[in-house]
PDB file of C-alpha atoms in Angstrom:
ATOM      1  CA  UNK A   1      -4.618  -9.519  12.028  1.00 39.00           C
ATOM      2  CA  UNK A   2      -7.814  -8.990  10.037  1.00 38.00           C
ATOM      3  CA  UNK A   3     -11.252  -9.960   8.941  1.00 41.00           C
ATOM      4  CA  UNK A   4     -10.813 -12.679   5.726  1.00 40.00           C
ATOM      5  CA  UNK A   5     -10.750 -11.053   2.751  1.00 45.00           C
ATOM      6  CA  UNK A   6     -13.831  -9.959   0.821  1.00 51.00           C
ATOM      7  CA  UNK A   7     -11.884 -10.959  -2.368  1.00 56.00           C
ATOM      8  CA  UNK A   8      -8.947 -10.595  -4.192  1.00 63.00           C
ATOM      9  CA  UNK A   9      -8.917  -7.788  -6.808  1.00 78.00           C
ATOM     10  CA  UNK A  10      -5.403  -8.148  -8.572  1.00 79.00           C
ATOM     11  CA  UNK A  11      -2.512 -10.146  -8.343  1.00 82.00           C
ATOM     12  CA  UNK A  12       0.275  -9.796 -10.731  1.00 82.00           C
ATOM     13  CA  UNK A  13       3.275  -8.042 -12.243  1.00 84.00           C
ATOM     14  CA  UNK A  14       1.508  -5.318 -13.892  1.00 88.00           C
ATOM     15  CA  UNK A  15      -1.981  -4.104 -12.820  1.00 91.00           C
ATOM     16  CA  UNK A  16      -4.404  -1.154 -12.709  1.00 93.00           C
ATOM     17  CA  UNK A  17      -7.127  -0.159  -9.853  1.00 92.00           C
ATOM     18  CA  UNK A  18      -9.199   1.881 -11.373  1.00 92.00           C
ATOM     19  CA  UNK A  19     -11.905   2.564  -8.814  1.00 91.00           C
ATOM     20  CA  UNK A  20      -9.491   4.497  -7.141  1.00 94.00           C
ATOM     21  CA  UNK A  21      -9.324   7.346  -9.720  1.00 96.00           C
ATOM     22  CA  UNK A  22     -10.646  10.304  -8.150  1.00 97.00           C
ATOM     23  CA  UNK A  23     -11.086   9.006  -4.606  1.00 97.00           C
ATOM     24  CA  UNK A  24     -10.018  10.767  -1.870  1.00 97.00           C
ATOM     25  CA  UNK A  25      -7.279   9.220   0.603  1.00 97.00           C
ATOM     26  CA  UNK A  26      -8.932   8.884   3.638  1.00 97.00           C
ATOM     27  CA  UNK A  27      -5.885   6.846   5.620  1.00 96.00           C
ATOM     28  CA  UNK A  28      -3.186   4.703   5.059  1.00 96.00           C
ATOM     29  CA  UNK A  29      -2.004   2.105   7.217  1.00 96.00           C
ATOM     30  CA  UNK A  30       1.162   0.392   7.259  1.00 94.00           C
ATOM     31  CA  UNK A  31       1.783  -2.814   9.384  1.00 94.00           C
ATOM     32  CA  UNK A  32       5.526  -3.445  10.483  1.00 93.00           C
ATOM     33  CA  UNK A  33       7.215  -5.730  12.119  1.00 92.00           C
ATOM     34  CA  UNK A  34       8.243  -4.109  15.475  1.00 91.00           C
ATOM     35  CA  UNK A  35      11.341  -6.209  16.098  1.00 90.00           C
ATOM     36  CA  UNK A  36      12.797  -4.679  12.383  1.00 87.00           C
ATOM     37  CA  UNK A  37      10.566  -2.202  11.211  1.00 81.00           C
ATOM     38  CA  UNK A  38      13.670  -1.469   8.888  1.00 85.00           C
ATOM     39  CA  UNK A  39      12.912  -4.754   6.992  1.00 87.00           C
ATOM     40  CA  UNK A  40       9.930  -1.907   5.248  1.00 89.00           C
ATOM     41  CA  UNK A  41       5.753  -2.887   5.574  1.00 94.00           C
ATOM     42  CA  UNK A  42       4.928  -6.108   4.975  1.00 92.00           C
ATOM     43  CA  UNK A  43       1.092  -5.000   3.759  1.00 92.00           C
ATOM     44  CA  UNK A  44      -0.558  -1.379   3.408  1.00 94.00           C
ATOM     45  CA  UNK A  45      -3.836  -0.319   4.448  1.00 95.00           C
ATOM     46  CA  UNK A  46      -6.131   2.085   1.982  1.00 95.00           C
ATOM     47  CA  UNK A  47      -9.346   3.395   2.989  1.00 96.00           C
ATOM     48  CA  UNK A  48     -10.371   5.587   0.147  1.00 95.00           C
ATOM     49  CA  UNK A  49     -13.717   7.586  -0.046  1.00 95.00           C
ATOM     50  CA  UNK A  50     -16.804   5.324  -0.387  1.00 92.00           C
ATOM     51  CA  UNK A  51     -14.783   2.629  -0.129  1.00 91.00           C
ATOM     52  CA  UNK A  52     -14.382   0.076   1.938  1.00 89.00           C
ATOM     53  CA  UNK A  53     -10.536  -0.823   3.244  1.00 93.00           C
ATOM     54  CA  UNK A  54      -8.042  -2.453   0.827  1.00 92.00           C
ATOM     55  CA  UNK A  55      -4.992  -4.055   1.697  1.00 92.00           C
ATOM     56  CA  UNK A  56      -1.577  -4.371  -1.091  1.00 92.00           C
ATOM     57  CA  UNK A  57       1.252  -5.783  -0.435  1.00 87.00           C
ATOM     58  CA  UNK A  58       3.998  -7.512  -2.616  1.00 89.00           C
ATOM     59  CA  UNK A  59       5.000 -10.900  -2.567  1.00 87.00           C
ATOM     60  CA  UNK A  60       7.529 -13.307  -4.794  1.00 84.00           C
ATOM     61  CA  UNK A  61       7.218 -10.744  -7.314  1.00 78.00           C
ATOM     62  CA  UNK A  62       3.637  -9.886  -7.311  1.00 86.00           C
ATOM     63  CA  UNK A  63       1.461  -7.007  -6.453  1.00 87.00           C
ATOM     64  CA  UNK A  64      -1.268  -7.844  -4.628  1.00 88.00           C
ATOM     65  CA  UNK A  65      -4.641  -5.655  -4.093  1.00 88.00           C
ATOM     66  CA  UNK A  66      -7.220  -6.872  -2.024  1.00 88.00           C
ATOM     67  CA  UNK A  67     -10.528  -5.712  -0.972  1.00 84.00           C
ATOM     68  CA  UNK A  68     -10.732  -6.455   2.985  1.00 82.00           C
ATOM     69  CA  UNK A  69     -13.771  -4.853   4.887  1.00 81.00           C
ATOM     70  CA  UNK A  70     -12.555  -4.420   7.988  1.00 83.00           C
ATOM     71  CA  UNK A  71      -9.313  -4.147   9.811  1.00 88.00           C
ATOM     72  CA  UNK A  72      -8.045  -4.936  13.105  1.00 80.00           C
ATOM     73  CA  UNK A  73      -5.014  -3.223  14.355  1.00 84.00           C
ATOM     74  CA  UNK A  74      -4.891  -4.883  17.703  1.00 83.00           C
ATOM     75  CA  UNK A  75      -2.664  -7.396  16.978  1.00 86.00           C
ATOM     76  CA  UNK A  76       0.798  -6.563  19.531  1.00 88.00           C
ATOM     77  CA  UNK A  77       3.075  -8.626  16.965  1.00 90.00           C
ATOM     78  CA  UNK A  78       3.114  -5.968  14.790  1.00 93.00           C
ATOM     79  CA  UNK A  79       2.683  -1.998  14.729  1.00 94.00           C
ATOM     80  CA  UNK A  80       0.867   0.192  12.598  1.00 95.00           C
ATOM     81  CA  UNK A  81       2.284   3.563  11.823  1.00 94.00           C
ATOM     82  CA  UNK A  82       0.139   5.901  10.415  1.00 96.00           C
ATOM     83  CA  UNK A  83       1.630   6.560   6.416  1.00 96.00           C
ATOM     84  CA  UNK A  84      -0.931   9.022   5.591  1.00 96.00           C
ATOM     85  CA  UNK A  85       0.641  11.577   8.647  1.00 97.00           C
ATOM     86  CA  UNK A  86       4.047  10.092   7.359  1.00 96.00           C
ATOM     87  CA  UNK A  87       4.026  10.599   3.903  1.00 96.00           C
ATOM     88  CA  UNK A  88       1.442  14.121   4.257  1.00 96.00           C
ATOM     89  CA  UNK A  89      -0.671  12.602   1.899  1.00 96.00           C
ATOM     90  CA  UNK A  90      -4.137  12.312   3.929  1.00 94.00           C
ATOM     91  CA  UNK A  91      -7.002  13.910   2.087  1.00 96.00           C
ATOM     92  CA  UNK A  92      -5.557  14.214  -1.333  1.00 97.00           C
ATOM     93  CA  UNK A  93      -7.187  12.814  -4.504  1.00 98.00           C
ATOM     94  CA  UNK A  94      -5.865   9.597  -6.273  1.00 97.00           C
ATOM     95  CA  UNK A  95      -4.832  10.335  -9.877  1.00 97.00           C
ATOM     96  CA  UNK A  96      -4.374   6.862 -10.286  1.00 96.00           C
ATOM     97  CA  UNK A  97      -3.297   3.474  -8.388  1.00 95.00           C
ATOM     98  CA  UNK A  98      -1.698   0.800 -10.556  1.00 95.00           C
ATOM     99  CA  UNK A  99       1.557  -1.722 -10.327  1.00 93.00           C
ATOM    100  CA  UNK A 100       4.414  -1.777 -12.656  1.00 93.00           C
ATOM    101  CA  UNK A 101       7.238  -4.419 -12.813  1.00 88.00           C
ATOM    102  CA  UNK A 102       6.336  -5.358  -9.676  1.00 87.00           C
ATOM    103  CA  UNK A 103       6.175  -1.585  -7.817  1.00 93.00           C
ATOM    104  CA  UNK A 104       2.135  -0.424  -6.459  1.00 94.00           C
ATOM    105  CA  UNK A 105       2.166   3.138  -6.695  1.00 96.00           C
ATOM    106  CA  UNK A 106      -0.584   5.409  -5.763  1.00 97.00           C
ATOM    107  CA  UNK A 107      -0.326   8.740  -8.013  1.00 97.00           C
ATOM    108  CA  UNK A 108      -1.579  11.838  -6.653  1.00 97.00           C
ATOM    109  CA  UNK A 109      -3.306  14.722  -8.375  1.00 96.00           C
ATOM    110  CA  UNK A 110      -0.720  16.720  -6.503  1.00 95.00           C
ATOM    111  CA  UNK A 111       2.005  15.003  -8.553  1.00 95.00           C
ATOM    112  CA  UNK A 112       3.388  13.353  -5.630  1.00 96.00           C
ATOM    113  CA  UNK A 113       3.379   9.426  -5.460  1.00 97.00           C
ATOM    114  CA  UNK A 114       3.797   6.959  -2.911  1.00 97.00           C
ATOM    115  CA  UNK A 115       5.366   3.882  -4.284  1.00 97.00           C
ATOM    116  CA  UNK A 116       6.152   0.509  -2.483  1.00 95.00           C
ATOM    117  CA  UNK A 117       8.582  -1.508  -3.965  1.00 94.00           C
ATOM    118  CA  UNK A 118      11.659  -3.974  -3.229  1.00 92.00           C
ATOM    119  CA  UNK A 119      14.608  -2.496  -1.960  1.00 91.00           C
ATOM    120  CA  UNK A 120      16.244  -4.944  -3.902  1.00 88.00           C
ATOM    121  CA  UNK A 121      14.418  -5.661  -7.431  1.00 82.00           C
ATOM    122  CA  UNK A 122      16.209  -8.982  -7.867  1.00 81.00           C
ATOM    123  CA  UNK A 123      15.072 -10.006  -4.694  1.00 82.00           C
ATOM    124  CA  UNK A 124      11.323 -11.243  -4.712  1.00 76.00           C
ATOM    125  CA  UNK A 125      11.331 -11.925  -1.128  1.00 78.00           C
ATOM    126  CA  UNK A 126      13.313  -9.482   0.693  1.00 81.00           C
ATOM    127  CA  UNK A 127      12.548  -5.931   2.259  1.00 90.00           C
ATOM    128  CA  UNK A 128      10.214  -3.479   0.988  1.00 92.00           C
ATOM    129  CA  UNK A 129      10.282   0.171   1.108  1.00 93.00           C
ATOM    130  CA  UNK A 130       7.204   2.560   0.870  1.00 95.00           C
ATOM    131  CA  UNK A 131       9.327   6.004  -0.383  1.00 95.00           C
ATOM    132  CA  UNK A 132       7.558   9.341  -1.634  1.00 96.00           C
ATOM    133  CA  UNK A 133       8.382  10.982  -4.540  1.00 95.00           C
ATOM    134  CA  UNK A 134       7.565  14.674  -4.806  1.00 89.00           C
ATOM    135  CA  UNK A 135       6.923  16.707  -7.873  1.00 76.00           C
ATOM    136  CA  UNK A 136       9.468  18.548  -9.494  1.00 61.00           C
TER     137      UNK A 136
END
């Protein structure tokens, strides 16, 4: 699916990224299984502004935040909708980027977030969900 990982940057319950303070969002990639893209994105793709791409996912309670180089989005077994057009959240700043009890949400100087989490908290390896949350 992608180019090994340049190294891992965080994996655990709780968790802040700080070199993405400031940063614009330049896209954001999910990758889905196309035989149940209901079961939610199994990783995420970030390219932020002078950054290279990241990757985050969560996984037996974990977030995870990698630093990845390169992707490859050739790969038929899975597809790759574009979350930044989904989510209208291409070319805004990053307020912050950090995981709580197991949630990785990127904060928005808007005051919208994007947060992916498990559908079902008590259930470390089931579906996950990348929902928006607007300001109010």
């Amino acid at each position: 699916m992608s180019k090994p990982a340049a190294g891992r940057m965080f994996q655990d319950i709780n968790f802040k990224v700080k070199s993405a303070k400031g940063k614009k969002l330049e896209q954001l990639i999910g990758v889905e299984n196309p035989d149940n893209p209901e079961e939610g994105p199994i990783l995420v793709y970030i390219k932020m502004e002078g950054i290279s791409w990241s990757q985050y996912f969560l996984e037996s309670c974990f977030g995870v935040w990698e630093n990845w180089g390169e992707i490859d989005t050739d790969d038929e077994a899975y597809t790759y909708p574009d979350y930044g057009k989904k989510f209208e959240v291409e070319n805004q700043v990053l307020k912050s980027v950090y995981c709580k009890d197991s949630e990785i949400t990127l904060e928005f100087e808007s005051g919208e977030k994007l947060m992916l989490k498990y559908k079902d908290p008590d259930e470390w390896d089931g579906e996950t969900e990348m929902i928006k949350i607007s300001r109010t």
